[in-house]
PDB file of C-alpha atoms in Angstrom:
ATOM      1  CA  MET A  17      -5.568  12.347  14.340  1.00  0.00           C
ATOM      2  CA  GLN A  18      -2.964  14.971  15.336  1.00  0.00           C
ATOM      3  CA  ASN A  19      -5.659  17.433  16.419  1.00  0.00           C
ATOM      4  CA  GLN A  20      -7.322  14.768  18.568  1.00  0.00           C
ATOM      5  CA  ILE A  21      -4.011  13.829  20.214  1.00  0.00           C
ATOM      6  CA  GLN A  22      -3.242  17.487  20.873  1.00  0.00           C
ATOM      7  CA  ARG A  23      -6.642  18.049  22.516  1.00  0.00           C
ATOM      8  CA  GLU A  24      -6.578  14.901  24.649  1.00  0.00           C
ATOM      9  CA  THR A  25      -2.967  15.256  25.846  1.00  0.00           C
ATOM     10  CA  LEU A  26      -2.949  19.063  26.134  1.00  0.00           C
ATOM     11  CA  SER A  27       0.317  19.040  24.191  1.00  0.00           C
ATOM     12  CA  SER A  28       1.629  21.780  21.965  1.00  0.00           C
ATOM     13  CA  LYS A  29       1.218  21.452  18.228  1.00  0.00           C
ATOM     14  CA  LEU A  30       4.971  20.960  17.720  1.00  0.00           C
ATOM     15  CA  THR A  31       5.192  18.254  20.394  1.00  0.00           C
ATOM     16  CA  THR A  32       2.242  16.436  18.860  1.00  0.00           C
ATOM     17  CA  ILE A  33       3.796  16.593  15.389  1.00  0.00           C
ATOM     18  CA  HIS A  34       7.072  15.149  16.702  1.00  0.00           C
ATOM     19  CA  TRP A  35       5.287  12.280  18.463  1.00  0.00           C
ATOM     20  CA  CYS A  36       3.245  11.483  15.353  1.00  0.00           C
ATOM     21  CA  ILE A  37       6.432  11.400  13.280  1.00  0.00           C
ATOM     22  CA  PHE A  38       7.933   9.005  15.846  1.00  0.00           C
ATOM     23  CA  ILE A  39       4.860   6.758  15.652  1.00  0.00           C
ATOM     24  CA  ARG A  40       4.997   6.646  11.855  1.00  0.00           C
ATOM     25  CA  ASP A  41       8.736   5.912  12.008  1.00  0.00           C
ATOM     26  CA  ILE A  42       7.950   2.866  14.164  1.00  0.00           C
ATOM     27  CA  CYS A  43       5.347   1.691  11.641  1.00  0.00           C
ATOM     28  CA  GLU A  44       7.771   2.223   8.772  1.00  0.00           C
ATOM     29  CA  THR A  45      10.528   0.264  10.535  1.00  0.00           C
ATOM     30  CA  VAL A  46       8.158  -2.638  11.245  1.00  0.00           C
ATOM     31  CA  ILE A  47       7.103  -2.789   7.593  1.00  0.00           C
ATOM     32  CA  GLU A  48      10.715  -2.605   6.375  1.00  0.00           C
ATOM     33  CA  ASN A  49      11.989  -5.236   8.829  1.00  0.00           C
ATOM     34  CA  ASN A  50       9.024  -7.581   8.469  1.00  0.00           C
ATOM     35  CA  PRO A  51       7.680  -7.287   4.926  1.00  0.00           C
ATOM     36  CA  GLN A  52       4.501  -9.300   4.522  1.00  0.00           C
ATOM     37  CA  GLU A  53       4.689 -10.893   1.113  1.00  0.00           C
ATOM     38  CA  LEU A  54       1.393 -11.470  -0.660  1.00  0.00           C
ATOM     39  CA  GLY A  55      -0.080 -14.405  -2.530  1.00  0.00           C
ATOM     40  CA  GLY A  56       1.642 -17.717  -3.097  1.00  0.00           C
ATOM     41  CA  ILE A  57      -0.060 -21.112  -2.976  1.00  0.00           C
ATOM     42  CA  ASP A  58      -2.912 -21.968  -0.598  1.00  0.00           C
ATOM     43  CA  GLU A  59      -3.278 -25.145   1.476  1.00  0.00           C
ATOM     44  CA  ASN A  60      -5.073 -26.852  -1.423  1.00  0.00           C
ATOM     45  CA  GLY A  61      -2.233 -26.154  -3.828  1.00  0.00           C
ATOM     46  CA  ASP A  62      -4.152 -23.466  -5.706  1.00  0.00           C
ATOM     47  CA  PRO A  63      -2.669 -20.062  -6.571  1.00  0.00           C
ATOM     48  CA  ILE A  64      -3.759 -17.163  -4.380  1.00  0.00           C
ATOM     49  CA  CYS A  65      -4.989 -14.128  -6.326  1.00  0.00           C
ATOM     50  CA  VAL A  66      -3.334 -10.752  -5.864  1.00  0.00           C
ATOM     51  CA  VAL A  67      -4.688  -7.665  -7.614  1.00  0.00           C
ATOM     52  CA  ILE A  68      -2.234  -4.944  -8.617  1.00  0.00           C
ATOM     53  CA  ASP A  69      -2.809  -1.394  -9.779  1.00  0.00           C
ATOM     54  CA  GLU A  70      -1.172   1.993  -9.681  1.00  0.00           C
ATOM     55  CA  SER A  71      -2.674   5.293  -8.653  1.00  0.00           C
ATOM     56  CA  LYS A  72      -1.608   8.910  -8.356  1.00  0.00           C
ATOM     57  CA  PHE A  73      -1.919  10.630  -4.996  1.00  0.00           C
ATOM     58  CA  PHE A  74      -2.384  14.390  -4.496  1.00  0.00           C
ATOM     59  CA  HIS A  75      -1.953  15.638  -8.056  1.00  0.00           C
ATOM     60  CA  ARG A  76      -3.912  18.867  -8.194  1.00  0.00           C
ATOM     61  CA  LYS A  77      -3.608  22.617  -8.463  1.00  0.00           C
ATOM     62  CA  TYR A  78      -2.988  24.534  -5.289  1.00  0.00           C
ATOM     63  CA  HIS A  79      -1.899  27.967  -4.073  1.00  0.00           C
ATOM     64  CA  ARG A  80      -3.139  30.272  -6.845  1.00  0.00           C
ATOM     65  CA  GLY A  81      -3.052  27.739  -9.614  1.00  0.00           C
ATOM     66  CA  GLN A  82       0.390  26.222  -9.037  1.00  0.00           C
ATOM     67  CA  TRP A  83       0.596  22.567 -10.044  1.00  0.00           C
ATOM     68  CA  ARG A  84       1.375  19.934  -7.452  1.00  0.00           C
ATOM     69  CA  GLU A  85       2.909  16.912  -9.156  1.00  0.00           C
ATOM     70  CA  GLY A  86       1.833  14.212  -6.695  1.00  0.00           C
ATOM     71  CA  HIS A  87       3.091  10.685  -6.083  1.00  0.00           C
ATOM     72  CA  TRP A  88       2.669   7.523  -8.133  1.00  0.00           C
ATOM     73  CA  VAL A  89       1.878   4.566  -5.872  1.00  0.00           C
ATOM     74  CA  PHE A  90       1.953   0.881  -6.803  1.00  0.00           C
ATOM     75  CA  GLY A  91      -0.663  -1.089  -4.887  1.00  0.00           C
ATOM     76  CA  ALA A  92      -1.291  -4.795  -4.404  1.00  0.00           C
ATOM     77  CA  ILE A  93      -3.940  -6.539  -2.328  1.00  0.00           C
ATOM     78  CA  GLU A  94      -4.433 -10.222  -1.611  1.00  0.00           C
ATOM     79  CA  SER A  95      -7.921 -11.390  -2.531  1.00  0.00           C
ATOM     80  CA  GLY A  96     -10.089 -12.224   0.470  1.00  0.00           C
ATOM     81  CA  THR A  97      -7.780 -10.641   3.074  1.00  0.00           C
ATOM     82  CA  ASN A  98      -6.637  -7.233   4.319  1.00  0.00           C
ATOM     83  CA  ARG A  99      -3.026  -7.955   3.336  1.00  0.00           C
ATOM     84  CA  CYS A 100      -1.754  -5.220   1.061  1.00  0.00           C
ATOM     85  CA  CYS A 101       1.222  -3.142   0.031  1.00  0.00           C
ATOM     86  CA  LEU A 102       1.365   0.449  -1.167  1.00  0.00           C
ATOM     87  CA  ILE A 103       4.751   1.506  -2.522  1.00  0.00           C
ATOM     88  CA  GLU A 104       5.683   4.918  -3.889  1.00  0.00           C
ATOM     89  CA  VAL A 105       7.332   4.615  -7.308  1.00  0.00           C
ATOM     90  CA  PRO A 106       9.155   7.180  -9.460  1.00  0.00           C
ATOM     91  CA  ASP A 107       7.378   6.016 -12.619  1.00  0.00           C
ATOM     92  CA  ARG A 108       5.169   3.227 -13.981  1.00  0.00           C
ATOM     93  CA  THR A 109       7.636   1.507 -16.302  1.00  0.00           C
ATOM     94  CA  ALA A 110       8.155  -2.251 -16.341  1.00  0.00           C
ATOM     95  CA  ALA A 111      11.748  -1.718 -15.195  1.00  0.00           C
ATOM     96  CA  THR A 112      10.433  -0.055 -12.035  1.00  0.00           C
ATOM     97  CA  LEU A 113       7.373  -2.215 -11.352  1.00  0.00           C
ATOM     98  CA  GLU A 114       8.719  -5.735 -11.989  1.00  0.00           C
ATOM     99  CA  PRO A 115      11.318  -5.703  -9.161  1.00  0.00           C
ATOM    100  CA  ILE A 116       8.627  -4.454  -6.764  1.00  0.00           C
ATOM    101  CA  ILE A 117       6.306  -7.262  -7.857  1.00  0.00           C
ATOM    102  CA  ARG A 118       9.054  -9.817  -7.174  1.00  0.00           C
ATOM    103  CA  ARG A 119       9.818  -8.199  -3.812  1.00  0.00           C
ATOM    104  CA  TRP A 120       6.253  -8.214  -2.515  1.00  0.00           C
ATOM    105  CA  ILE A 121       4.426 -11.027  -4.336  1.00  0.00           C
ATOM    106  CA  LEU A 122       5.300 -14.682  -3.766  1.00  0.00           C
ATOM    107  CA  PRO A 123       5.985 -17.179  -6.579  1.00  0.00           C
ATOM    108  CA  GLY A 124       2.943 -19.172  -7.619  1.00  0.00           C
ATOM    109  CA  THR A 125       0.584 -16.217  -7.251  1.00  0.00           C
ATOM    110  CA  HIS A 126      -2.097 -15.501  -9.827  1.00  0.00           C
ATOM    111  CA  ILE A 127      -1.772 -11.772 -10.506  1.00  0.00           C
ATOM    112  CA  ILE A 128      -4.714  -9.754 -11.789  1.00  0.00           C
ATOM    113  CA  SER A 129      -4.148  -6.347 -13.355  1.00  0.00           C
ATOM    114  CA  ASP A 130      -5.589  -3.952 -15.869  1.00  0.00           C
ATOM    115  CA  GLY A 131      -4.211  -3.778 -19.395  1.00  0.00           C
ATOM    116  CA  TRP A 132      -1.433  -1.292 -18.623  1.00  0.00           C
ATOM    117  CA  ALA A 133       1.428  -2.129 -21.009  1.00  0.00           C
ATOM    118  CA  PRO A 134       4.204  -2.590 -18.382  1.00  0.00           C
ATOM    119  CA  TYR A 135       2.225  -5.537 -16.976  1.00  0.00           C
ATOM    120  CA  ALA A 136       2.322  -7.435 -20.267  1.00  0.00           C
ATOM    121  CA  ASN A 137       5.449  -9.367 -19.256  1.00  0.00           C
ATOM    122  CA  ILE A 138       4.278 -10.579 -15.833  1.00  0.00           C
ATOM    123  CA  GLU A 139       3.999 -14.229 -16.886  1.00  0.00           C
ATOM    124  CA  ASN A 140       7.640 -14.126 -18.051  1.00  0.00           C
ATOM    125  CA  ILE A 141       9.104 -12.695 -14.836  1.00  0.00           C
ATOM    126  CA  ALA A 142      11.825 -15.019 -13.469  1.00  0.00           C
ATOM    127  CA  ASN A 143      11.004 -17.676 -16.069  1.00  0.00           C
ATOM    128  CA  GLY A 144       7.309 -17.822 -15.252  1.00  0.00           C
ATOM    129  CA  ILE A 145       6.834 -17.774 -11.475  1.00  0.00           C
ATOM    130  CA  TYR A 146       3.421 -16.074 -11.822  1.00  0.00           C
ATOM    131  CA  THR A 147       0.231 -16.570 -13.792  1.00  0.00           C
ATOM    132  CA  HIS A 148      -1.582 -13.467 -14.964  1.00  0.00           C
ATOM    133  CA  SER A 149      -4.977 -12.317 -16.140  1.00  0.00           C
ATOM    134  CA  ILE A 150      -6.187  -8.903 -17.220  1.00  0.00           C
ATOM    135  CA  ILE A 151      -9.335  -7.030 -16.266  1.00  0.00           C
ATOM    136  CA  VAL A 152     -10.583  -5.231 -19.354  1.00  0.00           C
ATOM    137  CA  HIS A 153     -12.835  -2.495 -18.010  1.00  0.00           C
ATOM    138  CA  GLU A 154     -14.375  -1.508 -21.313  1.00  0.00           C
ATOM    139  CA  ARG A 155     -15.424  -5.115 -21.930  1.00  0.00           C
ATOM    140  CA  ASN A 156     -16.852  -5.493 -18.430  1.00  0.00           C
ATOM    141  CA  PHE A 157     -14.603  -8.463 -17.688  1.00  0.00           C
ATOM    142  CA  ILE A 158     -15.236  -9.834 -14.177  1.00  0.00           C
ATOM    143  CA  HIS A 159     -12.961 -12.329 -12.457  1.00  0.00           C
ATOM    144  CA  PRO A 160     -15.103 -15.459 -11.904  1.00  0.00           C
ATOM    145  CA  ASP A 161     -13.742 -16.288  -8.431  1.00  0.00           C
ATOM    146  CA  ASP A 162     -14.068 -12.788  -7.002  1.00  0.00           C
ATOM    147  CA  PRO A 163     -16.313 -10.358  -8.906  1.00  0.00           C
ATOM    148  CA  ASP A 164     -15.346  -7.474  -6.615  1.00  0.00           C
ATOM    149  CA  VAL A 165     -11.611  -8.105  -6.779  1.00  0.00           C
ATOM    150  CA  HIS A 166     -10.574  -4.977  -8.691  1.00  0.00           C
ATOM    151  CA  THR A 167     -13.063  -2.781  -6.874  1.00  0.00           C
ATOM    152  CA  THR A 168     -11.384  -3.903  -3.639  1.00  0.00           C
ATOM    153  CA  ILE A 169      -7.997  -2.442  -4.485  1.00  0.00           C
ATOM    154  CA  GLU A 170      -9.576   0.714  -5.903  1.00  0.00           C
ATOM    155  CA  ASN A 171     -11.448   1.152  -2.618  1.00  0.00           C
ATOM    156  CA  ARG A 172      -8.266   0.498  -0.637  1.00  0.00           C
ATOM    157  CA  CYS A 173      -6.404   3.171  -2.595  1.00  0.00           C
ATOM    158  CA  MET A 174      -9.317   5.561  -2.123  1.00  0.00           C
ATOM    159  CA  ARG A 175      -9.246   4.961   1.643  1.00  0.00           C
ATOM    160  CA  ALA A 176      -5.511   5.621   1.700  1.00  0.00           C
ATOM    161  CA  LYS A 177      -5.933   8.809  -0.319  1.00  0.00           C
ATOM    162  CA  LYS A 178      -8.649  10.146   1.968  1.00  0.00           C
ATOM    163  CA  LYS A 179      -6.660   9.361   5.097  1.00  0.00           C
ATOM    164  CA  LEU A 180      -3.454  10.836   3.731  1.00  0.00           C
ATOM    165  CA  LYS A 181      -5.271  13.903   2.412  1.00  0.00           C
ATOM    166  CA  ARG A 182      -6.455  14.617   5.961  1.00  0.00           C
ATOM    167  CA  GLN A 183      -3.033  14.025   7.528  1.00  0.00           C
ATOM    168  CA  HIS A 184      -0.302  14.514   4.993  1.00  0.00           C
ATOM    169  CA  GLY A 185      -0.479  18.197   4.129  1.00  0.00           C
ATOM    170  CA  THR A 186       2.239  19.265   1.708  1.00  0.00           C
ATOM    171  CA  SER A 187       5.331  17.439   3.045  1.00  0.00           C
ATOM    172  CA  VAL A 188       7.007  15.392   0.322  1.00  0.00           C
ATOM    173  CA  HIS A 189       9.548  13.909   2.723  1.00  0.00           C
ATOM    174  CA  LEU A 190       6.952  12.326   5.028  1.00  0.00           C
ATOM    175  CA  PHE A 191       4.874  10.681   2.303  1.00  0.00           C
ATOM    176  CA  ALA A 192       6.537   7.238   2.564  1.00  0.00           C
ATOM    177  CA  SER A 193       5.990   7.131   6.321  1.00  0.00           C
ATOM    178  CA  TYR A 194       2.272   7.861   5.886  1.00  0.00           C
ATOM    179  CA  MET A 195       2.052   4.981   3.404  1.00  0.00           C
ATOM    180  CA  ALA A 196       3.838   2.686   5.863  1.00  0.00           C
ATOM    181  CA  GLU A 197       1.433   3.684   8.634  1.00  0.00           C
ATOM    182  CA  PHE A 198      -1.534   2.820   6.408  1.00  0.00           C
ATOM    183  CA  MET A 199      -0.017  -0.592   5.568  1.00  0.00           C
ATOM    184  CA  TRP A 200       0.746  -1.278   9.230  1.00  0.00           C
ATOM    185  CA  ARG A 201      -2.807  -0.398  10.288  1.00  0.00           C
ATOM    186  CA  SER A 202      -4.209  -2.697   7.582  1.00  0.00           C
ATOM    187  CA  ARG A 203      -1.925  -5.499   8.765  1.00  0.00           C
ATOM    188  CA  VAL A 204      -2.706  -5.398  12.496  1.00  0.00           C
ATOM    189  CA  GLY A 205      -6.444  -4.740  12.245  1.00  0.00           C
ATOM    190  CA  GLU A 206      -8.124  -4.067  15.592  1.00  0.00           C
ATOM    191  CA  LYS A 207      -4.992  -4.858  17.658  1.00  0.00           C
ATOM    192  CA  LYS A 208      -3.294  -1.543  16.931  1.00  0.00           C
ATOM    193  CA  PHE A 209      -2.397  -0.418  20.453  1.00  0.00           C
ATOM    194  CA  GLY A 210      -1.048  -3.766  21.624  1.00  0.00           C
ATOM    195  CA  GLU A 211       0.903  -4.334  18.413  1.00  0.00           C
ATOM    196  CA  PHE A 212       2.402  -0.854  18.614  1.00  0.00           C
ATOM    197  CA  ILE A 213       3.564  -1.410  22.209  1.00  0.00           C
ATOM    198  CA  LEU A 214       5.153  -4.718  21.152  1.00  0.00           C
ATOM    199  CA  ALA A 215       6.906  -2.972  18.262  1.00  0.00           C
ATOM    200  CA  VAL A 216       8.299  -0.258  20.540  1.00  0.00           C
ATOM    201  CA  ARG A 217       9.485  -2.867  23.057  1.00  0.00           C
ATOM    202  CA  HIS A 218      11.205  -4.811  20.289  1.00  0.00           C
ATOM    203  CA  LEU A 219      12.886  -1.781  18.729  1.00  0.00           C
ATOM    204  CA  TYR A 220      13.832  -0.119  22.028  1.00  0.00           C
ATOM    205  CA  PRO A 221      14.639  -2.934  24.499  1.00  0.00           C
ATOM    206  CA  LEU A 222      15.456  -1.958  28.073  1.00  0.00           C
TER     207      LEU A 222
END
């Protein structure tokens, strides 16, 4: 995207980088100020399904065999919608993941995960505000209401990885803003330009 902006605006590389950082900062502020919680109860009183998973971004060797550690990211996606969250986490322990689940996933949600041990206590979080089922890959378990439900979040993470791999480079400090941009784009869909102008007007009133 930066190369395209630079070509079309005839801007210098440094100017383009600064504008792209500004744009991502706007996206990050919108996500922080208006978090879009997932799941809950639908209009029929049934629990909405949210699939959760964690994935590692950018762990690979680079520059003559040096190891690049990468970033662990917790992901959640609401079944049947584009609503999602992708949050960088320092580790995958229950102590780290459970507060994030409570922050982003509404009470009453039916959470679907793999069998990762830190998820074992989900049904006991806050005295049982969630129900929980596990996808057991080796047993070919498929959720009856949405057979593609776990594939969906895997595909979403793969899309994020590909996009960030093209844009992110090696900057550790900008990683969170790239994640926020991806979440913002998923949230607004095809209305990106108009929604961005509204966000700028709201954050920088005349």
